[in-house]
Amino acid sequence: MKRRTAREKSLQALYQIDVSGAEPEAAITNVLEEGPADEYLHKSVIGTIEHREEIDELIKAHLEKWSFDRLAKVDRNILRLAVFEMKYGEDVPEKVAINEAIELAKQFSDEQSGKFINGVLSRIKESL
C-alpha cells in the first residue's frame, strides 16, 4: 500500500474511533475492506491513539481564536495524524507531514480547512 493511501485509511480509522468509539483494531480492519494489512497504517493509527492526549494538548496550545472542541472531527483527526507523524514518525520529514495533511483536508474536508491546518501545523512545527 502506498504511503498516501495508508494515510487516507489511517484518517478514516481515526475518524471512526473518534465518532463511534470503535476499538483501533476494529477500525483498521473496517477501513482495509478485506485488503492486505499495512504496517504504516497500523503504526500510525495505534501510535496516534497511544499519544492522543499529548497530541491533543499540542494542538490546543497552537490554535488561535479557535477551541479544540469546535474543530470539525475530520480536521481534528487530520491534525492528530500529522502531529503524530511530525513528532513520532522517524522517517517522515515535517514538511511532508504538513503537505500530506493539507492534501487530506482538500480531499476529505474543504479548502478553508487546508489553510487552517497548514497554519496550525506550521506553528506546531516551529515549537518542535
CSV table of C-alpha atoms in Angstrom, one decimal:
chain,number,residue,atom,x,y,z
A,1,MET,CA,0.0,0.0,0.0
A,2,LYS,CA,1.3,3.4,-0.9
A,3,ARG,CA,2.0,5.8,2.0
A,4,ARG,CA,-0.6,8.3,0.8
A,5,THR,CA,-3.3,5.5,0.7
A,6,ALA,CA,-2.1,4.4,4.2
A,7,ARG,CA,-2.6,8.0,5.5
A,8,GLU,CA,-6.1,8.1,4.0
A,9,LYS,CA,-7.0,4.8,5.6
A,10,SER,CA,-5.4,6.0,8.9
A,11,LEU,CA,-7.6,9.1,8.8
A,12,GLN,CA,-10.7,7.0,8.2
A,13,ALA,CA,-9.9,4.7,11.1
A,14,LEU,CA,-9.1,7.6,13.4
A,15,TYR,CA,-12.4,9.2,12.4
A,16,GLN,CA,-14.3,6.0,13.2
A,17,ILE,CA,-12.6,5.8,16.6
A,18,ASP,CA,-13.4,9.4,17.4
A,19,VAL,CA,-17.0,9.3,16.2
A,20,SER,CA,-18.2,5.9,17.3
A,21,GLY,CA,-15.6,4.9,19.9
A,22,ALA,CA,-14.6,1.9,17.8
A,23,GLU,CA,-11.6,-0.1,19.0
A,24,PRO,CA,-8.4,0.7,17.0
A,25,GLU,CA,-8.0,-2.8,15.6
A,26,ALA,CA,-11.7,-3.0,14.5
A,27,ALA,CA,-11.4,0.4,12.8
A,28,ILE,CA,-8.3,-0.7,11.0
A,29,THR,CA,-10.0,-3.9,9.8
A,30,ASN,CA,-13.0,-1.9,8.7
A,31,VAL,CA,-11.0,0.5,6.5
A,32,LEU,CA,-8.9,-2.2,5.0
A,33,GLU,CA,-12.1,-3.8,3.5
A,34,GLU,CA,-10.5,-7.2,3.3
A,35,GLY,CA,-7.4,-5.8,1.7
A,36,PRO,CA,-3.9,-6.7,2.9
A,37,ALA,CA,-2.7,-5.4,6.2
A,38,ASP,CA,-0.4,-2.4,6.1
A,39,GLU,CA,2.4,-1.8,8.7
A,40,TYR,CA,2.3,2.0,8.3
A,41,LEU,CA,-1.4,2.2,8.6
A,42,HIS,CA,-1.3,0.1,11.8
A,43,LYS,CA,1.6,2.1,13.2
A,44,SER,CA,0.0,5.5,12.6
A,45,VAL,CA,-3.4,4.6,14.0
A,46,ILE,CA,-2.1,2.8,17.1
A,47,GLY,CA,0.6,5.4,17.7
A,48,THR,CA,-1.8,8.3,17.3
A,49,ILE,CA,-4.2,6.7,19.8
A,50,GLU,CA,-1.4,5.9,22.3
A,51,HIS,CA,-0.2,9.5,22.2
A,52,ARG,CA,-3.6,11.2,21.7
A,53,GLU,CA,-3.6,13.1,25.0
A,54,GLU,CA,-0.2,14.6,24.3
A,55,ILE,CA,-1.0,15.3,20.7
A,56,ASP,CA,-4.3,17.0,21.6
A,57,GLU,CA,-2.5,19.2,24.1
A,58,LEU,CA,0.0,20.3,21.5
A,59,ILE,CA,-2.8,21.1,19.0
A,60,LYS,CA,-4.8,23.0,21.7
A,61,ALA,CA,-1.7,25.1,22.5
A,62,HIS,CA,-1.3,26.2,18.9
A,63,LEU,CA,-4.9,27.0,18.0
A,64,GLU,CA,-5.5,30.7,17.6
A,65,LYS,CA,-9.0,32.1,18.1
A,66,TRP,CA,-10.4,28.6,18.0
A,67,SER,CA,-11.3,26.0,20.5
A,68,PHE,CA,-10.4,22.3,20.2
A,69,ASP,CA,-14.0,21.3,20.7
A,70,ARG,CA,-15.1,23.4,17.8
A,71,LEU,CA,-12.8,21.7,15.3
A,72,ALA,CA,-14.6,19.5,12.8
A,73,LYS,CA,-14.0,15.9,13.6
A,74,VAL,CA,-12.3,15.3,10.2
A,75,ASP,CA,-10.0,18.3,10.7
A,76,ARG,CA,-9.2,17.2,14.3
A,77,ASN,CA,-8.1,13.8,13.1
A,78,ILE,CA,-6.1,15.2,10.2
A,79,LEU,CA,-4.2,17.3,12.8
A,80,ARG,CA,-3.7,14.4,15.1
A,81,LEU,CA,-2.3,12.2,12.3
A,82,ALA,CA,0.0,14.9,11.1
A,83,VAL,CA,1.3,15.8,14.6
A,84,PHE,CA,1.9,12.1,15.2
A,85,GLU,CA,4.0,11.9,12.0
A,86,MET,CA,5.9,15.1,12.9
A,87,LYS,CA,6.6,14.1,16.5
A,88,TYR,CA,6.9,10.3,16.4
A,89,GLY,CA,7.4,9.4,12.7
A,90,GLU,CA,11.1,8.8,12.4
A,91,ASP,CA,11.1,8.6,8.6
A,92,VAL,CA,8.6,11.4,7.8
A,93,PRO,CA,10.0,14.9,7.3
A,94,GLU,CA,7.9,17.6,9.0
A,95,LYS,CA,7.3,19.3,5.6
A,96,VAL,CA,5.9,16.1,4.2
A,97,ALA,CA,3.6,15.5,7.1
A,98,ILE,CA,2.2,19.1,6.7
A,99,ASN,CA,1.8,18.8,2.9
A,100,GLU,CA,0.1,15.4,3.3
A,101,ALA,CA,-2.3,16.8,5.9
A,102,ILE,CA,-3.2,19.7,3.6
A,103,GLU,CA,-3.9,17.2,0.8
A,104,LEU,CA,-6.1,15.1,3.2
A,105,ALA,CA,-8.0,18.2,4.1
A,106,LYS,CA,-8.6,19.1,0.4
A,107,GLN,CA,-9.9,15.5,-0.2
A,108,PHE,CA,-11.9,15.0,3.0
A,109,SER,CA,-12.8,18.5,4.2
A,110,ASP,CA,-12.8,21.8,2.4
A,111,GLU,CA,-10.3,24.3,1.0
A,112,GLN,CA,-10.6,26.5,4.1
A,113,SER,CA,-9.6,23.5,6.2
A,114,GLY,CA,-6.4,23.1,4.2
A,115,LYS,CA,-5.4,26.7,5.0
A,116,PHE,CA,-6.4,26.3,8.7
A,117,ILE,CA,-4.5,23.0,9.1
A,118,ASN,CA,-1.4,24.5,7.4
A,119,GLY,CA,-1.4,27.4,9.9
A,120,VAL,CA,-1.8,25.2,12.9
A,121,LEU,CA,0.8,22.6,11.8
A,122,SER,CA,3.3,25.4,10.8
A,123,ARG,CA,3.0,26.8,14.4
A,124,ILE,CA,3.5,23.3,15.9
A,125,LYS,CA,6.5,22.7,13.6
A,126,GLU,CA,8.2,25.8,15.0
A,127,SER,CA,7.7,24.6,18.5
A,128,LEU,CA,9.1,21.1,18.0
